[in-house]
Structure formats: structure tokens, C-alpha cells
């Protein structure tokens, strides 16, 4: 506990409420007391609400995972989702990676020139792309594109009672709607990230060879010699986790969409925001796990 | 023989709004029963509780002795039903034929059998072959209602549920759909539970009806006896259905 808070902070945390209580007691301050009660109550309400939300989505994710491994399996629906999530996201992910690699090479050149390390541009570009930029940019782009789309689609199915209709036709909505999206997300994001890595490195090479006087041969040699298998694998593992979170948040918010057009719109927005935040948080967590920091 | 039993069913939502407040009702086997009530009185909630889509807070619903509350019985329980939803609830991503076939595929029928049954049911509800491969958004509301009915009857349920079957349809199409529903139910000889706010639909479809008000069934009997049943709300409901000018405040 003391590792997280220093001594002064802890003292302040204990002393401040006590001080407020004493002040309210001395001045018989009903207003102060009530303000503090309200403050504590609202903190409590938000905390409980947040915990409830986390609990609900964890339970939903666990049910989603379970439904991926239990028959019946909807292969056609899964293939459709792989095409929608993976194939149709290729252009936007490719473009993002291309520009990210190009900008990275330029910025590295500017920075490295200050201490005569221009020769390391290729290494930095490939390591940055495979470890961080490829997975995160691809994840964020797919989250923006697909999380909202999944939430809106399932939300409108909820509003128009199509999900209820599935139940009455003896179909488990989790197996029919959620499982194919989770499988598609987990399978296609690593493939997209692999493509993004290659295109990003290519972008860096284009800038380095056309503007920064690198030769293609030396750039490629430097890229390959400094790349480790773990760099690529960690990025792909991250991508699988991001794919899962995109599908999960999209489905969860779609399933729990409020009725009406506004409710569907809100669920789409919330799905994008929450999956983007989850991607950034997971990225930090997985980086710490993979590289032992 | 009793088919469906509602036993003191209570349901409230998160904001403590009590929708069902002790609903008790028995529907006999092969009976065509209509539950009438004002808009927002909880008719659709009652139907969703019956299907297990919403969980009842207390009380129980039994169909052939199977309880909606027992998870181990859920598969057998839900197989007894089929429903024609208020908004039809056809799957947007499937063709009309696909919608009917999809329901059949879930009960382990082979592909060619599904196709022939789907076509047979679509033709039985009066749909033309030319619309079989269109998507729900490409056809009219009346046609969607017919397609949804075809999907509902294709899986050969023991209990057929109609949720506001003429909602959103013009008077002529409503009449046509009502005839179709009555003919279908008569032909299939199955239990049918309809919920509606439209007394004319109730009178046309069934002899027996119940009135849901303030979260409870306040009257059950023969539809034609509603006019002089002695309950002020029921008589008022009857008068209002025939002329809005006769409603007392």
C-alpha cells in the first residue's frame, strides 16, 4: 500500500476528511456536513456503477468466449465477419501504417541527426512498427471502423426485436451473433497487423531511400538484422487481444443498447470510446508483460 | 386441458416501475385467447415473460407443466412457441426465403427439406414467388407480416403468439391479415395467444379474451359479454373501442 502512496499523501488523505468533520462539528455546519455526505455518496455511486459495468462486461466476455467453443458453430457467419472486419479494413489500416512509417522515418532522421545516429533509422522504424505502432494504429483504426458498426448493427437488431426473434427460433444470440465476431476479431487483427508492419516498414524505406539518401540494400539489411522474432510475435499477440476487445465491446454495447435511434447512436459511440481506451490500456499491460518492465 | 398458466406473475423494472402486479390467467389447449389492454399496460412485457426473454420477479408461468424459471427445461419450453412480433422482426441480412429457412435449419432439417417447407409456407400465406429472394426492406409492411407469419408457422409450434398483429397496417391490409391469422389458427388447431389494444381484432380472432390493467388481469370471459360485465374499466374500454366519443373521463 505504501508503495503506491507516499507518507504525506496518506496523511493528507486521512487528515482532510477529519478536518472537514471537525470544522463541520465546531460550526455546527449542516451545509458542510451535507456537502461532504453528498460528495462521498456521489463518489460511492460512481464507483459502484463503474464496478457494476466492469462486472457486466467481464461476464459478457466470459459468456462470449464460452460460446466460441460450444456447438453449434456458425461457420458462414464467421467467414462473413472475417471478410467484413479483416478484408474491408485493409485499405484504411494499410494507409495508416504507410503514413506512420513515413513520418517515423522523417522524425527519426531529424532526431538522430542531433547525435549522429542516422544509421539507426531502419532499426527504430521496424522495432517501433512491429512492437507498438502497427498493433496500436491498426487496433484503433479497426476499433473506429468496426466497434461502432457492430454496436449499431446489434443495437438496431435489439430495437427491432430481431434478437428476441432469434431466441424464439431456438437460436442462442451469443453463439450466432457474438461468437463469430469474437473469432473474426481475434483471427483477423493479427493478419491486419502483420500487413501493417510490412507496409509501415515499406513507408519508412520509401522516405529513407528517396529523401534521406539511404540505399535500398543497406536499409533492408539493417531492418532484417535488427528485427527479433519476439518483436513481431508480441505485436501479433497484442493484435489478437485488441481484436477480442473490439468485438467484445461492440457486441456488449449493441446487446445492451437503449431503445430508439438515439440509444443505438449512443451505444455505437460508447463502443468506440471504450474499445479505444481498452486497446491503449491493454497495450501498456501487454508491453509490461512481454518485455518484463 | 390447460396449456398455459400464469401464476401471480410480478415484474418490475430497475426504476422500481411495477409493470406486472400479480397476473394470473389460464389458457386452455387449442384455445384462441386474446389479452386486451391499453397501450403501455404491460401486454408486451407479459409476452416477453412468457417467452423467457424477460425474467419474472415472482410467480411462475407454466406451459404443459414446464416452468419458464427452470433453466434445465428451457430448451423444451421455448420449442413450444412461435411468435409474430409487432414489428415483424425479420432478419435484415437474410432474404424472405432465408428468414423462413433459418428457423427450420435450427430444428435439424436438411437443406432441401427446409427449402421446400419454406416455399410451401410462404405460398400458404399468400406471398408470390417473385418476392422470395427479396430482402425485408424491399417489400411492403403487409408482405413483411405475411413473411413473418410464414416463419412463425414453419417451425410447427404448439403455441402461436401474436403481438399486436395489425399494428402499423392500413385498415384494408389489417382486415386481410386478420383473415389470414384466423384461417391459419383454425387450420393448424393449436393454442393461440394474441395481445392487442384493438377490440375489433380481438372480436374477430377469438371468443375469449382478458383485460390487462394496472398490471393485473381484471376480467376474463367471452368477448361479446364485455359490454355488460359490470366492470367500469372494461365497459369503458368496450365503448371506447367502438366510439371514442362515448369514453367517460
Coordinates of C-alpha atoms in Angstrom, one line a residue:
Chain A
X1 CA 0.0 0.0 0.0
X2 CA 2.8 2.4 1.0
X3 CA 4.4 1.6 -2.3
X4 CA 1.6 3.5 -4.1
X5 CA 1.3 6.5 -1.8
X6 CA 4.0 8.4 -0.1
X7 CA 3.6 9.2 3.6
X8 CA 2.5 12.8 3.1
X9 CA -0.3 11.7 0.7
X10 CA -1.6 9.2 3.1
X11 CA -1.5 11.7 6.0
X12 CA -3.4 14.2 3.8
X13 CA -6.0 11.5 2.8
X14 CA -6.7 10.8 6.5
X15 CA -6.4 14.3 7.8
X16 CA -8.6 16.1 5.2
X17 CA -11.8 14.3 5.9
X18 CA -11.2 14.5 9.7
X19 CA -10.5 18.2 9.4
X20 CA -13.7 18.7 7.4
X21 CA -15.6 16.8 10.1
X22 CA -14.1 18.8 12.9
X23 CA -14.9 22.1 11.1
X24 CA -18.5 21.0 10.5
X25 CA -18.8 19.9 14.1
X26 CA -17.4 23.2 15.5
X27 CA -19.6 25.4 13.4
X28 CA -22.5 23.0 13.7
X29 CA -22.3 23.3 9.9
X30 CA -25.1 21.4 8.5
X31 CA -24.3 22.7 5.0
X32 CA -20.6 21.5 5.2
X33 CA -21.7 18.1 6.5
X34 CA -24.3 17.7 3.9
X35 CA -21.9 18.7 1.1
X36 CA -19.4 16.2 2.3
X37 CA -22.1 13.5 2.5
X38 CA -23.2 14.3 -1.0
X39 CA -19.6 14.2 -2.2
X40 CA -18.9 10.8 -0.6
X41 CA -22.3 9.5 -1.8
X42 CA -21.6 10.5 -5.4
X43 CA -18.1 9.0 -5.3
X44 CA -19.7 5.8 -4.0
X45 CA -22.4 5.8 -6.7
X46 CA -19.9 6.3 -9.5
X47 CA -17.6 3.7 -8.0
X48 CA -20.4 1.2 -7.7
X49 CA -21.6 2.0 -11.2
X50 CA -18.1 1.6 -12.7
X51 CA -17.6 -1.7 -10.8
X52 CA -21.0 -2.9 -12.0
X53 CA -20.1 -2.0 -15.6
X54 CA -16.8 -3.9 -15.4
X55 CA -18.5 -6.9 -13.9
X56 CA -21.2 -6.9 -16.6
X57 CA -18.7 -6.7 -19.4
X58 CA -16.4 -9.3 -17.8
X59 CA -19.4 -11.7 -17.5
X60 CA -20.4 -10.9 -21.1
X61 CA -16.8 -11.5 -22.4
X62 CA -16.6 -14.8 -20.5
X63 CA -20.0 -15.9 -21.9
X64 CA -18.8 -14.8 -25.4
X65 CA -15.6 -16.9 -25.1
X66 CA -17.6 -19.9 -23.8
X67 CA -20.0 -19.6 -26.8
X68 CA -17.0 -19.7 -29.2
X69 CA -16.1 -23.3 -28.1
X70 CA -19.6 -24.8 -27.8
X71 CA -21.6 -26.1 -30.8
X72 CA -23.4 -25.2 -32.9
X73 CA -20.8 -23.3 -34.9
X74 CA -21.9 -20.7 -37.5
X75 CA -19.1 -21.0 -40.0
X76 CA -20.7 -18.9 -42.7
X77 CA -21.4 -16.1 -40.3
X78 CA -17.8 -16.3 -39.1
X79 CA -16.4 -16.1 -42.6
X80 CA -18.6 -13.1 -43.3
X81 CA -17.3 -11.4 -40.3
X82 CA -13.7 -12.2 -41.2
X83 CA -14.3 -10.5 -44.6
X84 CA -16.1 -7.5 -43.0
X85 CA -13.6 -7.0 -40.1
X86 CA -10.4 -8.1 -41.9
X87 CA -10.6 -7.7 -45.6
X88 CA -12.6 -4.4 -45.7
X89 CA -10.3 -2.9 -43.1
X90 CA -7.2 -3.5 -45.2
X91 CA -7.2 -0.2 -47.1
X92 CA -7.5 2.0 -44.0
X93 CA -5.1 0.0 -42.0
X94 CA -2.6 -0.1 -44.9
X95 CA -2.8 3.7 -45.4
X96 CA -2.4 4.4 -41.7
X97 CA 0.7 2.2 -41.5
X98 CA 2.2 3.7 -44.6
X99 CA 2.0 7.2 -43.3
X100 CA 3.0 6.2 -39.8
X101 CA 6.2 4.5 -41.2
X102 CA 7.0 7.5 -43.5
X103 CA 6.5 10.1 -40.6
X104 CA 8.5 7.9 -38.2
X105 CA 11.5 7.8 -40.6
X106 CA 11.4 11.5 -41.1
X107 CA 11.1 12.3 -37.4
X108 CA 13.9 9.8 -36.5
X109 CA 16.1 11.4 -39.1
X110 CA 15.6 14.8 -37.5
X111 CA 16.2 13.5 -34.0
X112 CA 19.1 11.2 -34.8
X113 CA 21.0 13.8 -36.8
X114 CA 21.5 15.7 -33.5
X115 CA 23.7 12.9 -32.2
X116 CA 25.0 11.4 -35.5
X117 CA 22.9 8.2 -35.3
X118 CA 21.1 8.5 -38.7
X119 CA 22.2 4.9 -39.4
X120 CA 19.7 3.5 -36.8
X121 CA 16.6 4.8 -38.6
X122 CA 15.8 1.5 -40.2
X123 CA 16.1 -0.4 -36.9
X124 CA 14.0 2.1 -35.0
X125 CA 11.3 2.1 -37.7
X126 CA 11.0 -1.7 -37.8
X127 CA 11.0 -2.1 -34.0
X128 CA 8.5 0.7 -33.4
X129 CA 6.2 -0.5 -36.2
X130 CA 6.2 -4.2 -35.1
X131 CA 6.1 -3.6 -31.4
X132 CA 3.9 -0.6 -31.0
X133 CA 2.7 1.5 -33.9
X134 CA 1.5 -1.4 -36.1
X135 CA -0.7 -3.1 -33.5
X136 CA -1.9 0.2 -31.8
X137 CA -2.7 2.1 -35.1
X138 CA -4.4 -1.0 -36.7
X139 CA -6.3 -1.6 -33.5
X140 CA -7.5 1.9 -33.2
X141 CA -8.5 2.2 -36.9
X142 CA -10.4 -1.1 -36.7
X143 CA -12.0 -0.1 -33.4
X144 CA -13.2 3.1 -35.0
X145 CA -14.5 1.3 -38.1
X146 CA -15.8 -1.9 -36.6
X147 CA -16.7 -1.4 -33.0
X148 CA -19.3 1.2 -33.9
X149 CA -20.6 -0.8 -36.8
X150 CA -21.0 -3.9 -34.6
X151 CA -22.7 -2.0 -31.8
X152 CA -25.1 -0.2 -34.3
X153 CA -25.9 -3.4 -36.1
X154 CA -26.7 -5.4 -32.9
X155 CA -28.3 -2.3 -31.4
X156 CA -30.8 -2.0 -34.2
X157 CA -31.4 -5.8 -34.1
X158 CA -32.2 -5.3 -30.4
X159 CA -34.5 -2.4 -31.1
X160 CA -36.4 -4.2 -33.9
X161 CA -36.7 -7.3 -31.8
X162 CA -34.6 -9.4 -34.1
X163 CA -32.5 -10.7 -31.2
X164 CA -35.7 -11.7 -29.4
X165 CA -36.8 -13.4 -32.6
X166 CA -33.5 -15.5 -32.6
X167 CA -34.4 -16.7 -29.1
X168 CA -37.9 -17.8 -30.2
X169 CA -36.3 -19.6 -33.2
X170 CA -34.3 -21.6 -30.7
X171 CA -31.0 -19.8 -31.6
X172 CA -28.6 -18.6 -28.9
X173 CA -27.9 -15.0 -29.8
X174 CA -24.4 -15.3 -28.2
X175 CA -23.5 -18.2 -30.4
X176 CA -25.0 -16.7 -33.6
X177 CA -24.0 -13.0 -33.2
X178 CA -21.2 -12.7 -30.6
X179 CA -19.0 -15.8 -31.2
X180 CA -18.5 -15.2 -35.0
X181 CA -17.4 -11.6 -34.3
X182 CA -15.1 -12.6 -31.5
X183 CA -13.5 -15.3 -33.6
X184 CA -13.2 -13.0 -36.6
X185 CA -11.7 -10.2 -34.4
X186 CA -9.1 -12.5 -32.8
X187 CA -8.1 -14.1 -36.1
X188 CA -8.1 -11.1 -38.4
X189 CA -6.4 -8.4 -36.3
X190 CA -3.0 -10.2 -36.2
X191 CA -3.2 -10.6 -40.0
X192 CA -4.0 -7.0 -40.4
X193 CA -1.2 -6.0 -38.1
X194 CA 1.3 -8.2 -40.0
X195 CA 0.3 -6.4 -43.2
X196 CA 0.5 -3.0 -41.3
X197 CA 4.0 -3.9 -40.1
X198 CA 5.2 -4.7 -43.6
X199 CA 3.6 -1.6 -45.1
X200 CA 4.9 0.6 -42.3
X201 CA 8.4 -0.6 -42.8
X202 CA 8.0 -0.1 -46.5
X203 CA 6.8 3.5 -45.8
X204 CA 9.9 4.1 -43.8
X205 CA 12.1 2.7 -46.6
X206 CA 10.4 4.9 -49.2
X207 CA 11.2 8.1 -47.2
X208 CA 14.7 6.9 -46.3
X209 CA 15.7 5.9 -49.8
X210 CA 14.1 8.8 -51.7
X211 CA 14.7 11.7 -49.3
X212 CA 17.4 10.7 -46.8
X213 CA 20.0 9.1 -49.2
X214 CA 19.7 5.5 -47.9
X215 CA 20.3 2.7 -50.3
X216 CA 17.6 0.1 -50.5
X217 CA 20.1 -2.7 -49.8
X218 CA 21.5 -1.2 -46.6
X219 CA 18.0 -0.3 -45.4
X220 CA 16.7 -3.8 -45.9
X221 CA 19.9 -5.4 -44.3
X222 CA 19.6 -3.1 -41.3
X223 CA 15.9 -3.8 -40.9
X224 CA 16.3 -7.6 -41.0
X225 CA 19.5 -7.7 -38.9
X226 CA 17.9 -5.8 -36.0
X227 CA 14.5 -7.4 -36.1
X228 CA 13.9 -10.1 -33.5
X229 CA 11.1 -12.7 -33.6
X230 CA 9.8 -11.5 -30.3
X231 CA 9.2 -8.0 -31.7
X232 CA 6.8 -9.4 -34.3
X233 CA 5.2 -12.0 -32.1
X234 CA 4.5 -9.6 -29.3
X235 CA 2.8 -7.3 -31.8
X236 CA 0.7 -10.1 -33.2
X237 CA -0.3 -11.2 -29.7
X238 CA -1.3 -7.7 -28.8
X239 CA -3.4 -7.6 -32.0
X240 CA -5.3 -10.7 -31.1
X241 CA -6.1 -9.1 -27.7
X242 CA -7.2 -5.9 -29.4
X243 CA -9.4 -7.8 -31.8
X244 CA -11.1 -9.5 -28.9
X245 CA -11.7 -6.3 -27.1
X246 CA -13.1 -4.6 -30.3
X247 CA -15.6 -7.4 -30.9
X248 CA -16.5 -7.7 -27.2
X249 CA -17.1 -4.0 -26.6
X250 CA -19.0 -3.7 -29.9
X251 CA -21.3 -6.7 -29.1
X252 CA -21.8 -5.7 -25.5
X253 CA -22.9 -2.2 -26.2
X254 CA -25.0 -3.3 -29.1
X255 CA -26.7 -6.0 -27.0
X256 CA -27.4 -3.5 -24.2
X257 CA -28.5 -0.7 -26.5
X258 CA -31.3 1.5 -25.2
X259 CA -34.4 1.6 -27.4
X260 CA -34.7 4.1 -30.2
X261 CA -32.3 5.7 -32.7
X262 CA -30.7 7.8 -30.0
X263 CA -29.9 4.7 -27.9
X264 CA -28.4 2.9 -30.9
X265 CA -26.3 6.0 -31.7
X266 CA -25.1 6.3 -28.1
X267 CA -24.2 2.6 -28.0
X268 CA -22.1 3.0 -31.2
X269 CA -20.2 5.9 -29.7
X270 CA -19.7 4.3 -26.3
X271 CA -18.4 1.1 -28.1
X272 CA -15.8 3.1 -30.0
X273 CA -14.6 5.1 -27.0
X274 CA -14.5 2.1 -24.6
X275 CA -12.7 -0.2 -27.1
X276 CA -10.1 2.5 -27.9
X277 CA -9.4 3.1 -24.2
X278 CA -9.2 -0.7 -23.7
X279 CA -6.7 -1.0 -26.6
X280 CA -4.5 1.7 -25.1
X281 CA -4.7 0.1 -21.6
X282 CA -4.1 -3.4 -22.9
X283 CA -1.2 -2.2 -24.9
X284 CA 0.5 -0.9 -21.8
X285 CA -0.3 -4.0 -19.8
X286 CA 0.9 -6.4 -22.6
X287 CA 4.1 -4.4 -23.2
X288 CA 4.9 -4.7 -19.5
X289 CA 4.2 -8.5 -19.6
X290 CA 6.2 -9.2 -22.8
X291 CA 9.2 -7.0 -22.0
X292 CA 9.3 -7.5 -18.3
X293 CA 9.5 -3.9 -17.3
Chain B
X1 CA -56.9 -29.3 -20.5
X2 CA -54.9 -26.2 -19.5
X3 CA -52.0 -25.3 -21.8
X4 CA -50.6 -22.1 -20.3
X5 CA -50.8 -21.0 -16.7
X6 CA -49.8 -17.6 -15.4
X7 CA -49.4 -17.8 -11.6
X8 CA -49.4 -14.5 -9.8
X9 CA -46.7 -13.1 -12.2
X10 CA -44.9 -9.9 -11.0
X11 CA -42.4 -7.9 -12.9
X12 CA -40.8 -4.5 -12.2
X13 CA -38.0 -2.7 -13.9
X14 CA -34.9 -1.1 -12.5
X15 CA -36.5 2.2 -11.7
X16 CA -39.0 0.3 -9.5
X17 CA -41.7 0.8 -12.0
X18 CA -44.1 -2.1 -11.5
X19 CA -45.4 -3.4 -14.8
X20 CA -47.0 -6.7 -13.9
X21 CA -48.6 -6.9 -10.5
X22 CA -49.9 -10.4 -10.0
X23 CA -51.1 -11.6 -13.4
X24 CA -53.0 -14.9 -13.1
X25 CA -54.6 -16.5 -16.1
X26 CA -55.2 -19.9 -17.6
X27 CA -55.4 -20.6 -21.3
X28 CA -56.8 -24.0 -22.4
X29 CA -55.2 -26.2 -25.1
X30 CA -56.2 -25.2 -28.6
X31 CA -57.9 -22.1 -27.3
X32 CA -57.6 -18.9 -29.1
X33 CA -57.3 -16.3 -26.4
X34 CA -56.8 -12.5 -26.7
X35 CA -55.3 -10.3 -24.0
X36 CA -56.6 -6.7 -24.4
X37 CA -55.3 -3.6 -22.7
X38 CA -54.4 0.0 -23.1
X39 CA -51.1 1.0 -24.7
X40 CA -48.3 0.7 -22.2
X41 CA -50.2 -1.5 -19.8
X42 CA -47.6 -4.3 -20.0
X43 CA -49.0 -6.6 -22.6
X44 CA -45.7 -7.0 -24.5
X45 CA -43.8 -7.4 -21.2
X46 CA -46.2 -10.3 -20.3
X47 CA -45.5 -11.9 -23.7
X48 CA -41.7 -11.5 -23.2
X49 CA -42.0 -13.0 -19.7
X50 CA -43.9 -15.9 -21.3
X51 CA -41.1 -16.5 -23.7
X52 CA -38.5 -16.1 -21.0
X53 CA -36.9 -13.1 -22.7
X54 CA -37.6 -11.2 -19.5
X55 CA -37.4 -12.9 -16.2
X56 CA -40.3 -12.8 -13.8
X57 CA -39.6 -11.3 -10.4
X58 CA -42.0 -13.7 -8.6
X59 CA -44.8 -16.0 -9.6
X60 CA -44.4 -18.6 -12.4
X61 CA -45.5 -19.3 -15.9
X62 CA -46.2 -22.9 -16.8
X63 CA -46.7 -24.4 -20.3
X64 CA -47.7 -28.1 -20.2
X65 CA -46.3 -28.2 -16.7
X66 CA -42.9 -26.8 -17.8
X67 CA -41.8 -23.8 -15.9
X68 CA -40.3 -20.7 -17.5
X69 CA -38.0 -20.4 -14.5
X70 CA -36.3 -23.7 -14.7
X71 CA -33.2 -23.4 -16.9
X72 CA -32.9 -27.2 -17.5
X73 CA -36.3 -27.2 -19.1
X74 CA -35.7 -24.0 -21.1
X75 CA -34.9 -25.8 -24.4
X76 CA -38.1 -27.9 -24.3
X77 CA -40.1 -24.9 -23.0
X78 CA -39.1 -22.5 -25.8
X79 CA -39.6 -25.1 -28.5
X80 CA -43.3 -24.9 -27.9
X81 CA -43.6 -21.3 -29.0
X82 CA -43.5 -19.2 -32.1
X83 CA -44.3 -15.6 -32.3
X84 CA -45.4 -13.0 -34.8
X85 CA -43.7 -9.8 -33.5
X86 CA -45.3 -6.4 -33.6
X87 CA -42.6 -5.1 -35.9
X88 CA -42.2 -8.5 -37.7
X89 CA -38.6 -8.8 -36.6
X90 CA -37.5 -10.3 -39.9
X91 CA -33.7 -10.6 -40.2
X92 CA -32.5 -7.7 -42.4
X93 CA -29.5 -9.6 -43.6
X94 CA -31.5 -12.5 -45.0
X95 CA -33.9 -12.8 -47.9
X96 CA -37.6 -13.6 -47.2
X97 CA -36.9 -17.3 -48.1
X98 CA -33.8 -17.2 -46.0
X99 CA -35.8 -15.9 -43.0
X100 CA -38.1 -18.9 -43.1
X101 CA -35.4 -21.4 -43.9
X102 CA -33.3 -20.1 -41.0
X103 CA -35.9 -21.1 -38.4
X104 CA -36.2 -24.5 -40.0
X105 CA -32.5 -25.1 -40.0
X106 CA -32.4 -24.8 -36.3
X107 CA -34.5 -27.9 -35.8
X108 CA -32.2 -30.1 -37.8
X109 CA -33.9 -30.3 -41.1
X110 CA -31.8 -30.9 -44.2
X111 CA -31.3 -28.1 -46.7
X112 CA -33.7 -29.3 -49.5
X113 CA -36.4 -30.0 -46.9
X114 CA -36.0 -26.6 -45.4
X115 CA -36.3 -25.0 -48.9
X116 CA -39.4 -26.9 -49.8
X117 CA -41.1 -26.2 -46.5
X118 CA -40.2 -22.6 -46.6
X119 CA -41.7 -22.2 -50.1
X120 CA -44.8 -24.1 -49.1
X121 CA -45.4 -21.8 -46.1
X122 CA -44.6 -18.6 -48.0
X123 CA -47.1 -19.6 -50.7
X124 CA -49.6 -20.6 -47.9
X125 CA -49.6 -17.1 -46.5
X126 CA -50.3 -15.7 -50.0
X127 CA -46.8 -14.5 -51.0
X128 CA -45.7 -14.5 -54.6
X129 CA -42.6 -16.5 -55.7
X130 CA -41.2 -13.3 -57.1
X131 CA -40.6 -11.8 -53.6
X132 CA -38.9 -14.9 -52.1
X133 CA -35.4 -13.7 -52.9
X134 CA -36.0 -10.1 -51.9
X135 CA -34.8 -8.6 -48.6
X136 CA -37.4 -7.5 -45.9
X137 CA -36.6 -3.8 -46.6
X138 CA -37.6 -4.2 -50.2
X139 CA -41.2 -5.3 -49.5
X140 CA -44.3 -3.7 -48.0
X141 CA -45.4 -3.9 -44.3
X142 CA -48.3 -6.3 -45.2
X143 CA -45.9 -8.6 -47.1
X144 CA -43.5 -8.5 -44.2
X145 CA -46.3 -9.5 -41.8
X146 CA -47.1 -12.5 -44.1
X147 CA -43.5 -13.5 -44.3
X148 CA -43.1 -13.2 -40.5
X149 CA -46.3 -15.4 -40.1
X150 CA -44.8 -18.0 -42.6
X151 CA -41.6 -18.0 -40.5
X152 CA -43.6 -18.5 -37.3
X153 CA -45.8 -21.4 -38.5
X154 CA -43.0 -23.1 -40.4
X155 CA -41.4 -24.5 -37.2
X156 CA -44.7 -26.1 -36.2
X157 CA -45.2 -24.6 -32.8
X158 CA -47.6 -25.8 -30.1
X159 CA -48.4 -22.2 -29.1
X160 CA -48.6 -19.4 -31.5
X161 CA -48.3 -15.8 -30.2
X162 CA -49.4 -12.7 -31.9
X163 CA -48.1 -9.4 -30.6
X164 CA -50.3 -6.5 -31.9
X165 CA -50.7 -8.3 -35.3
X166 CA -52.3 -5.4 -37.2
X167 CA -50.1 -2.7 -35.8
X168 CA -48.9 -0.2 -38.4
X169 CA -51.1 -1.6 -41.2
X170 CA -53.9 0.2 -43.1
X171 CA -57.5 -0.9 -42.4
X172 CA -57.7 -3.0 -45.6
X173 CA -54.4 -4.8 -45.1
X174 CA -55.3 -5.2 -41.4
X175 CA -58.5 -7.0 -42.4
X176 CA -56.7 -9.2 -44.9
X177 CA -54.1 -10.1 -42.2
X178 CA -56.8 -10.8 -39.6
X179 CA -58.5 -13.2 -42.0
X180 CA -55.1 -14.9 -42.7
X181 CA -54.3 -15.2 -39.0
X182 CA -57.8 -16.7 -38.2
X183 CA -57.6 -19.1 -41.1
X184 CA -54.1 -20.2 -40.1
X185 CA -55.0 -20.8 -36.5
X186 CA -58.2 -22.7 -37.5
X187 CA -56.2 -24.8 -39.9
X188 CA -53.4 -25.6 -37.5
X189 CA -55.6 -26.3 -34.5
X190 CA -53.1 -25.0 -32.0
X191 CA -53.2 -22.8 -28.9
X192 CA -53.0 -19.1 -29.8
X193 CA -52.4 -16.2 -27.6
X194 CA -52.9 -12.7 -29.0
X195 CA -52.2 -9.4 -27.4
X196 CA -53.7 -6.3 -28.8
X197 CA -55.3 -3.0 -27.9
X198 CA -57.7 -3.3 -30.8
X199 CA -61.0 -4.8 -29.7
X200 CA -62.2 -5.3 -33.3
X201 CA -59.2 -7.6 -33.9
X202 CA -59.9 -9.4 -30.6
X203 CA -63.6 -9.9 -31.6
X204 CA -62.6 -11.2 -35.0
X205 CA -59.9 -13.6 -33.8
X206 CA -61.4 -15.1 -30.7
X207 CA -64.4 -15.7 -28.5
X208 CA -62.4 -15.5 -25.3
X209 CA -60.5 -12.5 -24.0
X210 CA -59.0 -11.0 -20.9
X211 CA -58.3 -7.4 -20.0
X212 CA -55.0 -6.4 -18.5
X213 CA -55.0 -3.2 -16.5
X214 CA -52.7 -1.9 -13.7
X215 CA -50.5 -4.9 -14.1
X216 CA -53.2 -7.5 -13.5
X217 CA -55.9 -9.4 -15.4
X218 CA -59.1 -7.6 -14.2
X219 CA -61.6 -9.5 -16.4
X220 CA -61.7 -12.8 -18.4
X221 CA -64.7 -14.0 -20.3
X222 CA -66.4 -14.1 -23.6
X223 CA -65.6 -11.1 -25.8
X224 CA -69.2 -10.4 -26.6
X225 CA -70.0 -10.2 -22.8
X226 CA -67.5 -7.4 -22.3
X227 CA -70.1 -4.7 -22.9
X228 CA -72.1 -5.5 -19.8
X229 CA -69.7 -7.2 -17.5
X230 CA -70.1 -4.8 -14.6
X231 CA -66.5 -3.6 -14.5
X232 CA -66.3 0.1 -15.2
X233 CA -62.9 0.0 -16.9
X234 CA -63.9 -2.9 -19.1
X235 CA -67.1 -1.4 -20.2
X236 CA -65.4 1.9 -20.8
X237 CA -62.7 0.1 -22.9
X238 CA -65.5 -1.6 -24.9
X239 CA -67.3 1.7 -25.5
X240 CA -64.0 3.5 -26.4
X241 CA -63.2 0.8 -29.0
X242 CA -66.5 1.4 -30.8
X243 CA -66.7 5.1 -30.5
X244 CA -64.1 7.5 -28.9
X245 CA -66.9 10.0 -28.2
X246 CA -68.5 7.7 -25.7
X247 CA -65.5 7.5 -23.4
X248 CA -66.1 8.7 -19.9
X249 CA -63.2 10.6 -18.4

